[in-house]
Structure formats: structure tokens, C-alpha cells
Coordinates of C-alpha atoms and ligand atoms in Angstrom, one line a residue:
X1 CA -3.1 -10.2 37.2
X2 CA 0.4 -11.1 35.8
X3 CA 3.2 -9.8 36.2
X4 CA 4.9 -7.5 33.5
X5 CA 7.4 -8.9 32.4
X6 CA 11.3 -7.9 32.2
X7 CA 12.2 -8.9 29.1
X8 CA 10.3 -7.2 26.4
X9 CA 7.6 -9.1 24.5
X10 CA 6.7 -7.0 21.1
X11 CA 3.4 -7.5 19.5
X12 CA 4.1 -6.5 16.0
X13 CA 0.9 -5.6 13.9
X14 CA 0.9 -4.4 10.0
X15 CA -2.0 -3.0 8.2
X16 CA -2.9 -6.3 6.1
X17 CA -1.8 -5.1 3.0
X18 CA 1.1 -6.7 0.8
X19 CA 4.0 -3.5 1.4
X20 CA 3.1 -3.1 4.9
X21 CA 3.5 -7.1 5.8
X22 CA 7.1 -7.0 3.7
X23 CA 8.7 -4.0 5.8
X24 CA 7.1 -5.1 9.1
X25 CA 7.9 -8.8 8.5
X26 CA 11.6 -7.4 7.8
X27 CA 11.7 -5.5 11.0
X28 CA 10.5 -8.9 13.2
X29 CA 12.8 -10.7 11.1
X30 CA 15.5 -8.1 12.5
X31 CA 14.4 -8.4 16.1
X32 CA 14.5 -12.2 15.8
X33 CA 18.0 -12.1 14.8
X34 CA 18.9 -9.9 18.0
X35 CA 17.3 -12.8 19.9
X36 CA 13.6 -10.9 21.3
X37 CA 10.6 -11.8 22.3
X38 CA 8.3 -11.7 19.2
X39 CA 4.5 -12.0 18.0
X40 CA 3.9 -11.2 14.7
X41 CA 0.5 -10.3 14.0
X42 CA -1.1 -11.5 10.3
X43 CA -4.4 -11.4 9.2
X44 CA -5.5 -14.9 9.1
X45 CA -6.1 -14.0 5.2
X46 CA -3.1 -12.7 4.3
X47 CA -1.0 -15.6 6.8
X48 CA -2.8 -18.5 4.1
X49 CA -1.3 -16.8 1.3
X50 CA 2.1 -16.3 3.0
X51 CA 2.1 -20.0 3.9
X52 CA 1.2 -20.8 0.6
X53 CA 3.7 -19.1 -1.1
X54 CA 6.5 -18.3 0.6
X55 CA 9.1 -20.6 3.2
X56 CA 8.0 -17.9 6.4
X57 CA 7.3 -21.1 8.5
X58 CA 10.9 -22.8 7.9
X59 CA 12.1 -19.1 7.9
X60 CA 11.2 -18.2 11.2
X61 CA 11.6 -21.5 13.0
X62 CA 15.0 -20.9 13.5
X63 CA 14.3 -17.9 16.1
X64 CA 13.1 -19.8 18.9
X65 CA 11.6 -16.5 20.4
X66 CA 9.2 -15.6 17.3
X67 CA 5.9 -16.8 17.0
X68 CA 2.7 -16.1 14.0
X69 CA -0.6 -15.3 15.4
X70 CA -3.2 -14.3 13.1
X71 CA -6.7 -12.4 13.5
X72 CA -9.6 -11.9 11.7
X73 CA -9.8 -8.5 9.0
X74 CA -13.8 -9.0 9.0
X75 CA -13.9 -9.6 5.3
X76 CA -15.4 -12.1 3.5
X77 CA -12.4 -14.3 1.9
X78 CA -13.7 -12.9 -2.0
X79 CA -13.3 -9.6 -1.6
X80 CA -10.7 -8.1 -3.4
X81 CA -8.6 -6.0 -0.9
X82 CA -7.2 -3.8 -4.0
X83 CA -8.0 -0.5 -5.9
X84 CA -10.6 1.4 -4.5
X85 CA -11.9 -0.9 -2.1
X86 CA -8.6 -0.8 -0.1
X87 CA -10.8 1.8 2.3
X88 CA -13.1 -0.8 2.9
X89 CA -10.4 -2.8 5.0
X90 CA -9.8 0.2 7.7
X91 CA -13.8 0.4 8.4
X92 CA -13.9 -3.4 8.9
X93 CA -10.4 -3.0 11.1
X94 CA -12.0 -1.0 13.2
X95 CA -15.1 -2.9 13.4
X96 CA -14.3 -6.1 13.5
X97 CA -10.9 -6.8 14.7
X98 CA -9.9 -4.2 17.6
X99 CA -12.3 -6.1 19.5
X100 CA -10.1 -9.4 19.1
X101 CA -7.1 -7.3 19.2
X102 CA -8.3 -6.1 23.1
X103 CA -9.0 -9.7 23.9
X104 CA -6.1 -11.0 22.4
X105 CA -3.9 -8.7 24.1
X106 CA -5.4 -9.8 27.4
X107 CA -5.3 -13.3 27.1
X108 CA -1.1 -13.2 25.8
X109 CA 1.4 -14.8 28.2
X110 CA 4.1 -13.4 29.0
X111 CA 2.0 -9.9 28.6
X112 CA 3.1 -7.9 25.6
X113 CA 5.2 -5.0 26.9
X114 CA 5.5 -2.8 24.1
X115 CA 2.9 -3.0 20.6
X116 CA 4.9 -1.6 17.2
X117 CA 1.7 -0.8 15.6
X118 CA 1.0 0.6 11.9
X119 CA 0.3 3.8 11.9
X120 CA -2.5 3.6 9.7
X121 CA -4.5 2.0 12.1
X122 CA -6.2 4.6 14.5
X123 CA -7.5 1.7 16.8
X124 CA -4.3 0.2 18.0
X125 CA -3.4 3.2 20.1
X126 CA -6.7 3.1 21.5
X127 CA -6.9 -0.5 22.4
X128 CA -3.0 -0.2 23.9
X129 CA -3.9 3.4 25.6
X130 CA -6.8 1.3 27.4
X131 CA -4.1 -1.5 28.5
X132 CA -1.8 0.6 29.1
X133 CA 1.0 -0.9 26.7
X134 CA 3.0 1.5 24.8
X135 CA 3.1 1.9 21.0
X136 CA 5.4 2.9 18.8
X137 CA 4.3 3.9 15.3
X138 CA 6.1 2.0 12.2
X139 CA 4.6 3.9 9.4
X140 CA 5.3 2.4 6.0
X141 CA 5.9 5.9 4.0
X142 CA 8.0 8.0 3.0
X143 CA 9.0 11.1 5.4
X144 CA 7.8 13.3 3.1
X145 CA 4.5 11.8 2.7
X146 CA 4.2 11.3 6.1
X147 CA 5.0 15.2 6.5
X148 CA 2.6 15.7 3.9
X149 CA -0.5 14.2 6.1
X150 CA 0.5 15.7 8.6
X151 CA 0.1 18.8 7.7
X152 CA -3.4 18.6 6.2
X153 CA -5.1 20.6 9.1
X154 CA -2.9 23.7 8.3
X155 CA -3.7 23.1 4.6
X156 CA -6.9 23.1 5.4
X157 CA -7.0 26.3 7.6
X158 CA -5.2 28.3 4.6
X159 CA -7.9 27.1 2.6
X160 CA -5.3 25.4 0.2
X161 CA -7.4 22.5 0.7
X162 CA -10.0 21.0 -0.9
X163 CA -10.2 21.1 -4.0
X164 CA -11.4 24.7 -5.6
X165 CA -13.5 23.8 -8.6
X166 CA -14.1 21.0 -10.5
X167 CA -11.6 22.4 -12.8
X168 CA -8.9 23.3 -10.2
X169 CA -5.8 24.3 -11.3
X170 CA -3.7 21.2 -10.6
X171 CA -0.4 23.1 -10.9
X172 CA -1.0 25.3 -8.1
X173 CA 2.1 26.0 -5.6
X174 CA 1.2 24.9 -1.7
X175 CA 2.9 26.5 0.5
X176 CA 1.6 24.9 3.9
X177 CA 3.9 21.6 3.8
X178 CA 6.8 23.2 5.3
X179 CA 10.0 22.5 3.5
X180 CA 8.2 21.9 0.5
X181 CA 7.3 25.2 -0.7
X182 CA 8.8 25.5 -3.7
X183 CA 8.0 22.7 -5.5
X184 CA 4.8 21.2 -4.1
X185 CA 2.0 21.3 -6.1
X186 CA -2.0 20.6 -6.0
X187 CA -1.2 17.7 -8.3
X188 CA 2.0 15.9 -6.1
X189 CA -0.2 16.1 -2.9
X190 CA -1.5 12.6 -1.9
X191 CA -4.6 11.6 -3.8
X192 CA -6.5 11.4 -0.8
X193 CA -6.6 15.6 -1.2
X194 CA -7.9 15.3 -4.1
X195 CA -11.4 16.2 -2.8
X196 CA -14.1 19.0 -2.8
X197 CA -15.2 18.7 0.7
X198 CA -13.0 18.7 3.3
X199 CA -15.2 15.8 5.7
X200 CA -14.4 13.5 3.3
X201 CA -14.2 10.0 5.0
X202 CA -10.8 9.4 3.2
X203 CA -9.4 12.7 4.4
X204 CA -10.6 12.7 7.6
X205 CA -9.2 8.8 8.2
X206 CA -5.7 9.9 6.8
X207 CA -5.5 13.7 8.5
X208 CA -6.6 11.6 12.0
X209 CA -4.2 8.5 11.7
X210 CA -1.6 11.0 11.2
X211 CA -1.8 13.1 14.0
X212 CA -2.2 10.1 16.4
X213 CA 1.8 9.3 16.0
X214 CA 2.9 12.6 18.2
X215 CA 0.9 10.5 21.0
X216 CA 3.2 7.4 20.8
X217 CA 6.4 6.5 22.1
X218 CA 8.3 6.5 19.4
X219 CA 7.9 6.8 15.2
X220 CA 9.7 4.4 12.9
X221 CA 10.3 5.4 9.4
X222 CA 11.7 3.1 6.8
X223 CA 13.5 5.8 5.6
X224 CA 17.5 7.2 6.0
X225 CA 18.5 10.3 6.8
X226 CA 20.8 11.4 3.7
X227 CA 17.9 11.0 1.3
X228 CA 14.9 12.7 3.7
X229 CA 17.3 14.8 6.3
X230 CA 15.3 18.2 5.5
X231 CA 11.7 16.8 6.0
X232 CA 12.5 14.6 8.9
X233 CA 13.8 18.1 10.2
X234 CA 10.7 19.4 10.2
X235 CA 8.8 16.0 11.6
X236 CA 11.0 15.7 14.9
X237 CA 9.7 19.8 15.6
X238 CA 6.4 17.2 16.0
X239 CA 7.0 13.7 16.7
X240 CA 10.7 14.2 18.7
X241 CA 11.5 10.5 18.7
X242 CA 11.9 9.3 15.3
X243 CA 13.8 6.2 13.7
X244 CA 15.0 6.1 10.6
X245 CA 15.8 2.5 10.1
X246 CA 15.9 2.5 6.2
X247 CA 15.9 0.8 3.7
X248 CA 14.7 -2.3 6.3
X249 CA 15.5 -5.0 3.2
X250 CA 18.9 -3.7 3.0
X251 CA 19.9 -3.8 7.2
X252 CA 17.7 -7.5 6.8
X253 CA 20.3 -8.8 4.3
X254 CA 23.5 -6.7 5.7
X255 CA 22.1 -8.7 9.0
X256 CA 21.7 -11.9 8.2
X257 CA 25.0 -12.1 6.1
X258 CA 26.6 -11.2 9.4
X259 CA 25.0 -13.9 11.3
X260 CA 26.8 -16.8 11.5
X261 CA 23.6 -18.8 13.2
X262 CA 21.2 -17.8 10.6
X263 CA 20.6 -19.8 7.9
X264 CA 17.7 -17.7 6.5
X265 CA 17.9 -17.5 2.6
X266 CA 18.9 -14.1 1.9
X267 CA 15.9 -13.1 -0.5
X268 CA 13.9 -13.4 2.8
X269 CA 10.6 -13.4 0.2
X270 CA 7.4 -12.4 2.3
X271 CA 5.0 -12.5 -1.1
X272 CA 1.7 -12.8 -1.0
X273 CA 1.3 -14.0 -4.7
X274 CA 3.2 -16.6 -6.2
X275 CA 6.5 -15.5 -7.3
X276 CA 7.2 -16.5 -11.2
X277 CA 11.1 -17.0 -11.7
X278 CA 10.6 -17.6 -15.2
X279 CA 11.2 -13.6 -15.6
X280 CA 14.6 -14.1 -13.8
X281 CA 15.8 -17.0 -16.9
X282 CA 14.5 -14.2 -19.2
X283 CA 16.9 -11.3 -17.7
X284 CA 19.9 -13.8 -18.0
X285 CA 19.6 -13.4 -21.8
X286 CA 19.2 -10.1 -22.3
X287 CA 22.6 -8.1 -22.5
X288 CA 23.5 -5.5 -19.1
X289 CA 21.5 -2.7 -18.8
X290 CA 19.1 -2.8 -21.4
X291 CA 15.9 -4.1 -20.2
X292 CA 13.0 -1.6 -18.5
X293 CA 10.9 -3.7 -15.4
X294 CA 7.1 -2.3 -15.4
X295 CA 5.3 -2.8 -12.2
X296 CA 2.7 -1.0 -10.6
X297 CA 2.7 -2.9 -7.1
X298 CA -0.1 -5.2 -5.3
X299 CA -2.9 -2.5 -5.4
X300 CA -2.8 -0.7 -8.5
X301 CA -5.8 -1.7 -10.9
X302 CA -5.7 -0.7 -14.5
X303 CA -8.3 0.0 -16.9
X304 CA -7.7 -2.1 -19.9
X305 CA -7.7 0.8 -22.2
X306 CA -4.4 2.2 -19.9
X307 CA -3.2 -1.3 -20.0
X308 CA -3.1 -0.9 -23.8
X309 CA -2.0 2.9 -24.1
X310 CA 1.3 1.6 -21.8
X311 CA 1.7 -1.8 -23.8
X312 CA 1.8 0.3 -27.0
X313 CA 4.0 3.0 -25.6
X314 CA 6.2 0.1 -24.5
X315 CA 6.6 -1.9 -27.9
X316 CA 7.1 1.6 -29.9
X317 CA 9.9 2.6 -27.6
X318 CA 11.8 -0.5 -29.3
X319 CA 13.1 -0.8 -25.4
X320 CA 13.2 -4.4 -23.9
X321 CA 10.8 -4.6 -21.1
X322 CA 10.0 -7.0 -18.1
X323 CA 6.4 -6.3 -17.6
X324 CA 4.3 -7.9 -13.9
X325 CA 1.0 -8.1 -14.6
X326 CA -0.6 -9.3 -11.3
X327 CA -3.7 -11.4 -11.8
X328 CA -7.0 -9.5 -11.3
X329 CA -5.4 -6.0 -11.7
X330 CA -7.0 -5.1 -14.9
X331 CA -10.6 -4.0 -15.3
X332 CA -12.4 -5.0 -18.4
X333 CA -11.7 -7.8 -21.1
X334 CA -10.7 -7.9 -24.7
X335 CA -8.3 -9.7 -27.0
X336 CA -4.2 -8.0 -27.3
X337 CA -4.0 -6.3 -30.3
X338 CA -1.5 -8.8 -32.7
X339 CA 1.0 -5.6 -33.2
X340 CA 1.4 -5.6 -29.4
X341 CA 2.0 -9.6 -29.1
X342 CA 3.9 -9.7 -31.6
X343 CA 6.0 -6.8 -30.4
X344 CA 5.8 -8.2 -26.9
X345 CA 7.6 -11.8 -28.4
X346 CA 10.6 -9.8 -29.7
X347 CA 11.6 -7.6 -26.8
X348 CA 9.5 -7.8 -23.8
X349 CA 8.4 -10.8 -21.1
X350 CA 4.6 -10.6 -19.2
X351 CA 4.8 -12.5 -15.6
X352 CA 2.4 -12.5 -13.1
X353 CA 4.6 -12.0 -9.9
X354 CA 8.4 -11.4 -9.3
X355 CA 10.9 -11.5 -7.1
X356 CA 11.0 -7.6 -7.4
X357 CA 14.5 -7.0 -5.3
X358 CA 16.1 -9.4 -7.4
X359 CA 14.8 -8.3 -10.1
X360 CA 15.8 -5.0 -9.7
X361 CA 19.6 -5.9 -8.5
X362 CA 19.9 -7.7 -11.9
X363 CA 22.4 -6.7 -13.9
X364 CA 20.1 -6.6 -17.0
X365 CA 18.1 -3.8 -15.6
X366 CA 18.1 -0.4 -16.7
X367 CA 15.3 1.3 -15.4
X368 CA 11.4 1.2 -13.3
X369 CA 8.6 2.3 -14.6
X370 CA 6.4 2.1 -11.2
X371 CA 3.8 3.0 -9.3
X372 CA 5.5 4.8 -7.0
X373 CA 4.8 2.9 -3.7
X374 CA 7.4 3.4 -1.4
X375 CA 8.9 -0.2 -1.2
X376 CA 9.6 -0.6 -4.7
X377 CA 10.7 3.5 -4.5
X378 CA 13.4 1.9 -2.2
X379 CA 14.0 -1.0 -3.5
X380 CA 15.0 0.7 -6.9
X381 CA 17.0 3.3 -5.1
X382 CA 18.8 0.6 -3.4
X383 CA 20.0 -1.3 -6.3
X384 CA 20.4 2.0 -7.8
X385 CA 17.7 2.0 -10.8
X386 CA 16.5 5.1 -12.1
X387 CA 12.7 5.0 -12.3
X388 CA 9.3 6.5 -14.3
X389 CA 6.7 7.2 -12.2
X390 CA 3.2 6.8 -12.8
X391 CA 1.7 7.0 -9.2
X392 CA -1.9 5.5 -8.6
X393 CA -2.8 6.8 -5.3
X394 CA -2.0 7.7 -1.5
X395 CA 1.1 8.3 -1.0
X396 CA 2.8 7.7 -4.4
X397 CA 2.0 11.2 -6.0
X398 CA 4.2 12.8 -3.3
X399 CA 7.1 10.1 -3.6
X400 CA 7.0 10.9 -7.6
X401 CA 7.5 14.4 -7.1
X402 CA 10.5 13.4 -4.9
X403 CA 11.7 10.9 -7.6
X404 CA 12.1 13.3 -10.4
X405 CA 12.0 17.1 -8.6
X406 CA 14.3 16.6 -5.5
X407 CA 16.3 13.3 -6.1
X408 CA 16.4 13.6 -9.6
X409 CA 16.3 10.4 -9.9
X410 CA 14.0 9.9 -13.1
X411 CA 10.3 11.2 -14.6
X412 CA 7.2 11.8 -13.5
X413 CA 4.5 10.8 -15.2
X414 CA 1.9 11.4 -13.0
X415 CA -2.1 11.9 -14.5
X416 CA -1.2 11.0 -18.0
X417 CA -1.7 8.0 -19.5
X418 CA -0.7 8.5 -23.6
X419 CA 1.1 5.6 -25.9
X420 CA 3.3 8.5 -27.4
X421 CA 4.0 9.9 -23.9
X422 CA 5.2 6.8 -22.4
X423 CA 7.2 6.0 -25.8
X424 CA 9.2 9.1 -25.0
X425 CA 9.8 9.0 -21.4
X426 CA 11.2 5.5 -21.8
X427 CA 13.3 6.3 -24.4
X428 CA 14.3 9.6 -22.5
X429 CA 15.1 7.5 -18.8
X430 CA 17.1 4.7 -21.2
X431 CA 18.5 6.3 -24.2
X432 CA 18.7 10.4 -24.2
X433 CA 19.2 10.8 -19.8
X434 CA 20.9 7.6 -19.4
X435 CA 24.1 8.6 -18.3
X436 CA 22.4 11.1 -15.6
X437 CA 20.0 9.2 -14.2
X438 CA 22.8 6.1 -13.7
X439 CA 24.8 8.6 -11.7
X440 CA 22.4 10.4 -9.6
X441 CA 21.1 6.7 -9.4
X442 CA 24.6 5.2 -8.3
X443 CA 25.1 8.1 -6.2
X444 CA 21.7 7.6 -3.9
X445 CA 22.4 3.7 -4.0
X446 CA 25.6 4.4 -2.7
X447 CA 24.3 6.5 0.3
X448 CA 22.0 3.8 1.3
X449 CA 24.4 1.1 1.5
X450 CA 26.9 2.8 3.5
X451 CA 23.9 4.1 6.2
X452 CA 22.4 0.5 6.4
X453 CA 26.3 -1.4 6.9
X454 CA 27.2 -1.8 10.5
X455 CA 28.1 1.4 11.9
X456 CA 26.1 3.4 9.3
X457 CA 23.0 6.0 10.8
X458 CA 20.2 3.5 10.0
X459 CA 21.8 0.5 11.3
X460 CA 22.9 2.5 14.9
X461 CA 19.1 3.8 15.1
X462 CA 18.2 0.4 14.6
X463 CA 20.2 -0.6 17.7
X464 CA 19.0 2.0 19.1
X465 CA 15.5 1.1 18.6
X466 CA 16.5 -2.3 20.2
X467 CA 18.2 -1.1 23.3
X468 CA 14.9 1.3 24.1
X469 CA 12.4 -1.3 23.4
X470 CA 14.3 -3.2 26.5
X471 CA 14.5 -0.6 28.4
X472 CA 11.0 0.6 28.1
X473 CA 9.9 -3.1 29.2
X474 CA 12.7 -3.2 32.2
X475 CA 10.8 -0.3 33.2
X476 CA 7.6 -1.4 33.2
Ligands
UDP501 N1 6.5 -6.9 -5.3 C1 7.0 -8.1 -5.5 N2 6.8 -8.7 -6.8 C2 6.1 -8.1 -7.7 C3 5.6 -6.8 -7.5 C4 5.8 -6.2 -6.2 O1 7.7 -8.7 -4.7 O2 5.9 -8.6 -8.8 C5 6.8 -6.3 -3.9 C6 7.8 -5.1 -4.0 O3 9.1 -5.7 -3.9 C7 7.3 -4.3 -2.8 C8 5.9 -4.6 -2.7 O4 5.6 -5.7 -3.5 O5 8.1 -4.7 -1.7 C9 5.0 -3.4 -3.2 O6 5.0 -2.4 -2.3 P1 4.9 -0.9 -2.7 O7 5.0 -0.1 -1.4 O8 5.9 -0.5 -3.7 O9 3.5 -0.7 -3.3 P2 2.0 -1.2 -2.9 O10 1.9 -2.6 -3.4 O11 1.8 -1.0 -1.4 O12 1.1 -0.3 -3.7

């Protein structure tokens, strides 16, 4: 048997999914910089598509301590990884790749001394419990989502959970999500409560991931304290070691523009589609603060006949409007009504893929209508862009309610999908409640640059992050 080693060797290991790659890749990225020992972790499907489409090889050269490895996620190369066949990847996880994960881990030199595992993967702490290398827990959400999971079991035991009736009143206060009670309904919960029995395999996978993170050493959030300080409260009464190292993109870049050594480009893309800068030309003529970006994220898939209630509601608003359509995410065919190309030619722009924190920092941009998923939730608060919500599932219903109810930073849109609706919440976020979105938004944005600069809270709990990793692995 080896010996451990003194210097710490971190296995880092996202769920392979497009948001949880990007903040984990930003992490290692960070760790690099500081000089440690890193493998990153990629499923060999998603590691072909960063290759193809993004510099990570040249990237990462530079830190002579990083190194890719990638592993199998069990599923065939065709299938689609999105929508609601996302669930599919955590049963073939489990199946299929903790095995390789166990061998893997055995057969690394130098031994990894300390695994920063994503939380939604049950089987890592298993795997790592039965080697005996600790885990920390990098969960990709926000803390109020996370707090949200966690609390399922005491929903449950109130009987606030499941669902009632198949006509349940959606509007319904819960009260069993401490620090939430006021404003928490049925409806803002994440969509994986939005079942009638409480075994649901969805549930169940969630509630159990969840309550694994108390077990680890330590839980990183890519969060910061001035925006989630209440929740993350109530999370430490739970989990008493907890980072916030948020927003990661932000300490990346405030990072690397202090590193005289680095020569990484700044934009550090980690895409797994092919980023169209054609939108970027498109921004440069349009005059400041006038144009609306639509996304809705890597997973989201759209029916066409919501594709064409928000592509109507988007022409009638008369707004200008950078629109990603990612290929594959809409279900069904059909021709685009003329009105709507034609309406599309005077104001708006379709793309495929963008560089979304560019996007965003553009001075052209006025506002987000999004899916809610918490890296473009960030990203937008970062470059301080107020934002419509129109969350798809997991997480996002819970971030949406945040958006508009706590941060007031914009509208929820959530369970509707109406041309006229979506005509007047654009016009409301860029016309009518400009002015108080901006400042709420300039406000937040504010907040978050000064806690991820050098000396702010996220960037000290980042070194402090570093400085226990190494001591945890001198310990060893
Ligand atoms: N993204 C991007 N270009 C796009 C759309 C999205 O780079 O055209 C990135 C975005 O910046 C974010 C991630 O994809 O970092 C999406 O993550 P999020 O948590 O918002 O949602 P998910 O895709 O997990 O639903």
C-alpha cells in the first residue's frame, strides 16, 4: 500500500451535466492557480464535446499540477441527456460508473487525499467512505434550494407533502422550510415535490442526496453570504462547515487578472455546445440597454406550441431581443409563422449557443428572461441584469421565487406560458419597472463584486477552503 501523501491530491468530480462541469471546472481552475494537486473528473462524453469546442486543453496546460481524466456515464453516446430523461443519468451513475470510480480511485498515484464530490451523486460518499478519503460536497444550487431539499422529510411528516389532489391548491403557504414561511408556496417548491406519492423515485433520490452532505467534511455553495445570509443561517444549524465561495466565475476572473503567470483568457469558456459569436456583432448595434437576452439553459426542452406563445409575446412587446435556441431543445416541427420572422428580422436575433457571461456584461443588455438555473441566476446578478423567470424544473421554481419575492430582482413567471402574458412582463421588466429593477439590480451586482475581490467574504472562504484541504491531507 502507498503512502498517503502530504501534499493534497483533489479528485474533483461534477455530475455530467453542462452547469455542474462550468462551476466545478471554475473551482479546479481556482485550485490550479494556487498551484495544487488536481484531477478533474469528466465524463468521457461530455470531455469530447469540451475538447471540441472549447480551448480547456491549452487552458489548463499551463498548471503543471492539473490533469483531465474521464469515465464512463453508462449511456449510449445518442441519448439525449436533457429534459426528462436527465433522471436517467443518476440510475446509470450509480450503475455503471461507481464501480470505475472505486477502481479508479485505487489505481491513482499519488493517492487522492481528499474527493470534492457533487452532491447530487449519492455514490461518491459511498465509494470514498469505503476508501476512506474524505469528501466535501460542492453542490451546484442555490442555499435556498439546497435548504429547500433538505427539508423534505419534515415536509413530509406535516403532511405538507405530496401533493393533496390532483387539483391541489398551488398557492398554498408551507411553513416547514424554515425561514421561508412567509412566502413559500406549493407552487415555488422544487418540481421534484410536485408528486402524489411521497416514494416517488425522484423525491426519494433528491430528499436522500440531500441529507448525505451533513455526513461530509465540508459543503461548498456557490453562493455569498449578503444575498443568502438568512438561509445559510439555518443550513449551518445542519451541515456546520459550509463555504460560500460565490459567484465562482467572478473569484475565477478577479483571480486570474491578478495572476501575473496566467495567461488563461479571461472568458475561461467551459461550453459544451459551440458558442456562436455572431449574437455578440448583433449586440454591438443595438443602442445600451435596450435589448432582452432569452435563454432557458442546456436542459430545458420546449414544446413548439410554448416556443411560439414566447416568440409571439416577444415580437408584440416591440422589445429587441437576443433569443438562444439550443439545437434539439424543441419538441415537435412546423414552419414559423411569417408575422413572427418577419418581426424577428426587425428587432430580435435567434443563435444556437452564446457566450452567456458576456453576453450578459454587455452593455446592450437590459434584461433575462430565463430559466432560472442557478448559473445564469448568478451570472445575471453579477453583471447586474434584472431577469423574468420562467423556471422549468428542479431547482429553478425556488430560485424564481427568490428572484422576484426576496431579491426583488424581476418577475416570476412561473406555470404560465400566454403570448399576452409574456408581452406584458417584458414590457413591465424594460419599460414600466425599469428604473427599479436597474437599482435593486445594481445594488446586488454591487454586493457580489465587493465579496468575490481580494479580501471580500467569498474570496477569504475560498482561502479558507484551500488552507483546509492541505491541512486535511497533512493530516492524513
Ligand atoms: N450557457 C452558455 N451559453 C448559452 C446558454 C447557457 O454559456 O447559450 C451557460 C450559462 O452561462 C450557464 C449554464 O450554461 O453557466 C447554464 O447553467 P444553469 O445553471 O443556468 O442552467 P442548466 O443548464 O443547468 O439548466
Amino acid at each position: 500500500m502507498e503512502e498517503k501523501p502530504k501534499s493534497p491530491h483533489i479528485l474533483i468530480f461534477p455530475l455530467p451535466c453542462q452547469s455542474h462541469v462550468n462551476s466545478m471546472l471554475k473551482l479546479a481552475e481556482i485550485f490550479g492557480l494556487a498551484g495544487l494537486k488536481v484531477t478533474f473528473l469528466n465524463s468521457k462524453h461530455n470531455h469530447e464535446r469540451l475538447i471540441r469546442y472549447t480551448d480547456i486543453h491549452d487552458r489548463f496546460l499551463q498548471y503543471s499540477e492539473f490533469q483531465f481524466k474521464t469515465i464512463s456515464d453508462g449511456l449510449p453516446a445518442d441519448h439525449p441527456r436533457a429534459g426528462d430523461r436527465l433522471m436517467e443519468i443518476f440510475d446509470s451513475l450509480s450503475l455503471n460508473t461507481r464501480p470505475l470510480l472505486k477502481q479508479m480511485l485505487i489505481d491513482t498515484s499519488p493517492p487522492v487525499s481528499c474527493i470534492i464530490g457533487d452532491a447530487c451523486m449519492e455514490f461518491v460518499v459511498d465509494v470514498a467512505t469505503e476508501l476512506e478519503i474524505p469528501v466535501i460536497h460542492f453542490r451546484a444550487i442555490s442555499a435556498c434550494s439546497f435548504w429547500a431539499y433538505f427539508s423534505i422529510p419534515e415536509m413530509i411528516q406535516a403532511g405538507e407533502l405530496p401533493m393533496k389532489a390532483y387539483d391541489e391548491d398551488m398557492d398554498r403557504l408551507i411553513t416547514k422550510v424554515p425561514g421561508m414561511e412567509t412566502f413559500l408556496r406549493f407552487r415555488d417548491l422544487p418540481s421534484f415535490c410536485r408528486v402524489s406519492d411521497v416514494t416517488d423515485r425522484d423525491l426519494q433520490v433528491l430528499k436522500n442526496v440531500t441529507q448525505q452532505s451533513p455526513r461530509t467534511h465540508a459543503l461548498i455553495l456557490n453562493t455569498f453570504e449578503d444575498l443568502e445570509e438568512p438561509i445559510l443561517s439555518h443550513i449551518r444549524t445542519k451541515c456546520p462547515k459550509v463555504y460560500t465561495i460565490g459567484p465562482l466565475h467572478l473569484q475565477l476572473k478577479t483571480r486570474l487578472a491578478s495572476n501575473v503567470i496566467s495567461s488563461s483568457s479571461q472568458k475561461s469558456l467551459n461550453s459544451l455546445w459551440e458558442v456562436d459569436r455572431s449574437c455578440i456583432e448583433w449586440l454591438g448595434k443595438q443602442p445600451v440597454r435596450s435589448v432582452l437576452y432569452v435563454s432557458f439553459g442546456s436542459i430545458t426542452l420546449l414544446k413548439r406550441e410554448q416556443l411560439i406563445e414566447f416568440w409571439h409575446g416577444l415580437v408584440d412587446s416591440k422589445q429587441r431581443f437576443l433569443w438562444v435556441i439550443r439545437p434539439d431543445s424543441v419538441i415537435g416541427e412546423g414552419d414559423a409563422p411569417a408575422e413572427l420572422v418577419e418581426g424577428t428580422k426587425e428587432r430580435g436575433h435567434l443563435v444556437s449557443w452564446v457566450p452567456q457571461e458576456e453576453v450578459l456584461a454587455h452593455q446592450a443588455v437590459a434584461g433575462f428572461l430565463t430559466h432560472s438555473g442557478w448559473n445564469s441566476t448568478l451570472e445575471s446578478i453579477v453583471a447586474g441584469v434584472p431577469m423574468i423567470c420562467w423556471p422549468y424544473f428542479a431547482d429553478q421554481q425556488i430560485n424564481s421565487r427568490f428572484v422576484s419575492e426576496v431579491w426583488n430582482l424581476g418577475l416570476d413567471m412561473k406555470d404560465v406560458c400566454d403570448r399576452n402574458v409574456v408581452e406584458k412582463m417584458v414590457n413591465d421588466l424594460m419599460v414600466e419597472r425599469k428604473e427599479e429593477f436597474m437599482r435593486a439590480a445594481d445594488r446586488m451586482a454591487t454586493m457580489a463584486r465587493t465579496t468575490a475581490n481580494e479580501g471580500g467574504p467569498s474570496y477569504c472562504n475560498l482561502d479558507r477552503l484551500i488552507d483546509d484541504i492541505k491541512m486535511m491531507s497533512s493530516l492524513a
